XYZ file of C-alpha atoms in Angstrom:
76
model
C -39.060 35.722 25.940
C -42.636 36.278 27.144
C -45.426 36.357 24.590
C -47.150 39.727 24.207
C -50.199 40.060 21.959
C -49.548 43.715 21.020
C -45.864 43.067 20.356
C -46.861 40.225 18.045
C -49.302 42.558 16.264
C -46.469 45.041 15.732
C -44.190 42.315 14.339
C -46.907 40.975 12.038
C -47.452 44.511 10.708
C -43.702 44.770 10.056
C -43.688 41.389 8.329
C -46.407 42.620 6.014
C -44.203 45.618 5.040
C -40.792 44.058 4.216
C -39.375 47.379 2.982
C -40.063 48.928 6.403
C -42.720 51.152 7.862
C -42.906 54.493 9.636
C -43.826 54.308 13.317
C -46.734 56.715 12.770
C -48.176 54.348 10.143
C -48.018 51.485 12.652
C -49.764 53.617 15.263
C -52.615 54.316 12.859
C -52.853 50.794 11.449
C -52.787 49.081 14.856
C -54.835 51.709 16.694
C -52.333 51.744 19.557
C -50.807 54.769 21.282
C -47.460 55.975 19.936
C -45.624 55.220 23.177
C -46.914 51.622 23.206
C -45.808 50.978 19.625
C -42.442 52.622 20.276
C -41.924 50.522 23.435
C -42.630 47.307 21.528
C -40.303 48.364 18.718
C -37.493 49.126 21.186
C -38.027 45.705 22.768
C -37.944 44.052 19.345
C -34.784 45.955 18.426
C -33.123 44.888 21.704
C -33.796 41.238 20.842
C -32.906 41.645 17.148
C -36.469 40.929 16.051
C -36.571 44.255 14.195
C -34.344 47.181 13.354
C -35.369 50.662 14.391
C -34.031 53.853 12.856
C -35.129 56.707 15.075
C -35.785 60.187 13.746
C -36.786 63.349 15.543
C -40.539 62.761 15.069
C -40.742 58.982 14.834
C -38.653 56.628 12.794
C -38.703 53.568 10.582
C -38.798 49.904 11.580
C -38.009 46.752 9.596
C -38.474 43.134 10.687
C -35.352 40.940 10.764
C -34.936 37.285 9.892
C -34.954 36.489 13.583
C -38.267 38.351 13.903
C -39.744 36.280 11.084
C -38.526 33.098 12.800
C -40.068 34.256 16.083
C -43.457 34.766 14.387
C -43.213 31.339 12.772
C -42.512 29.714 16.155
C -45.535 31.579 17.559
C -47.687 30.170 14.756
C -48.342 33.599 13.233
């Protein structure tokens, strides 16, 4: 799995919010466009690094144990 700085930023933000976070909050906190954050979240969900519950105008994401392990291996 290739390393991506923005994807890692998204995962770190999820790790800091163990109860989950709205996509719009991530967009604001990370100062990234919505489509970029959503793309990284879909990637993370595909690899079981995070769960993503989509809603009409956004959704909620939560980091998984595998996502936490991935960040640990990356030294984050």
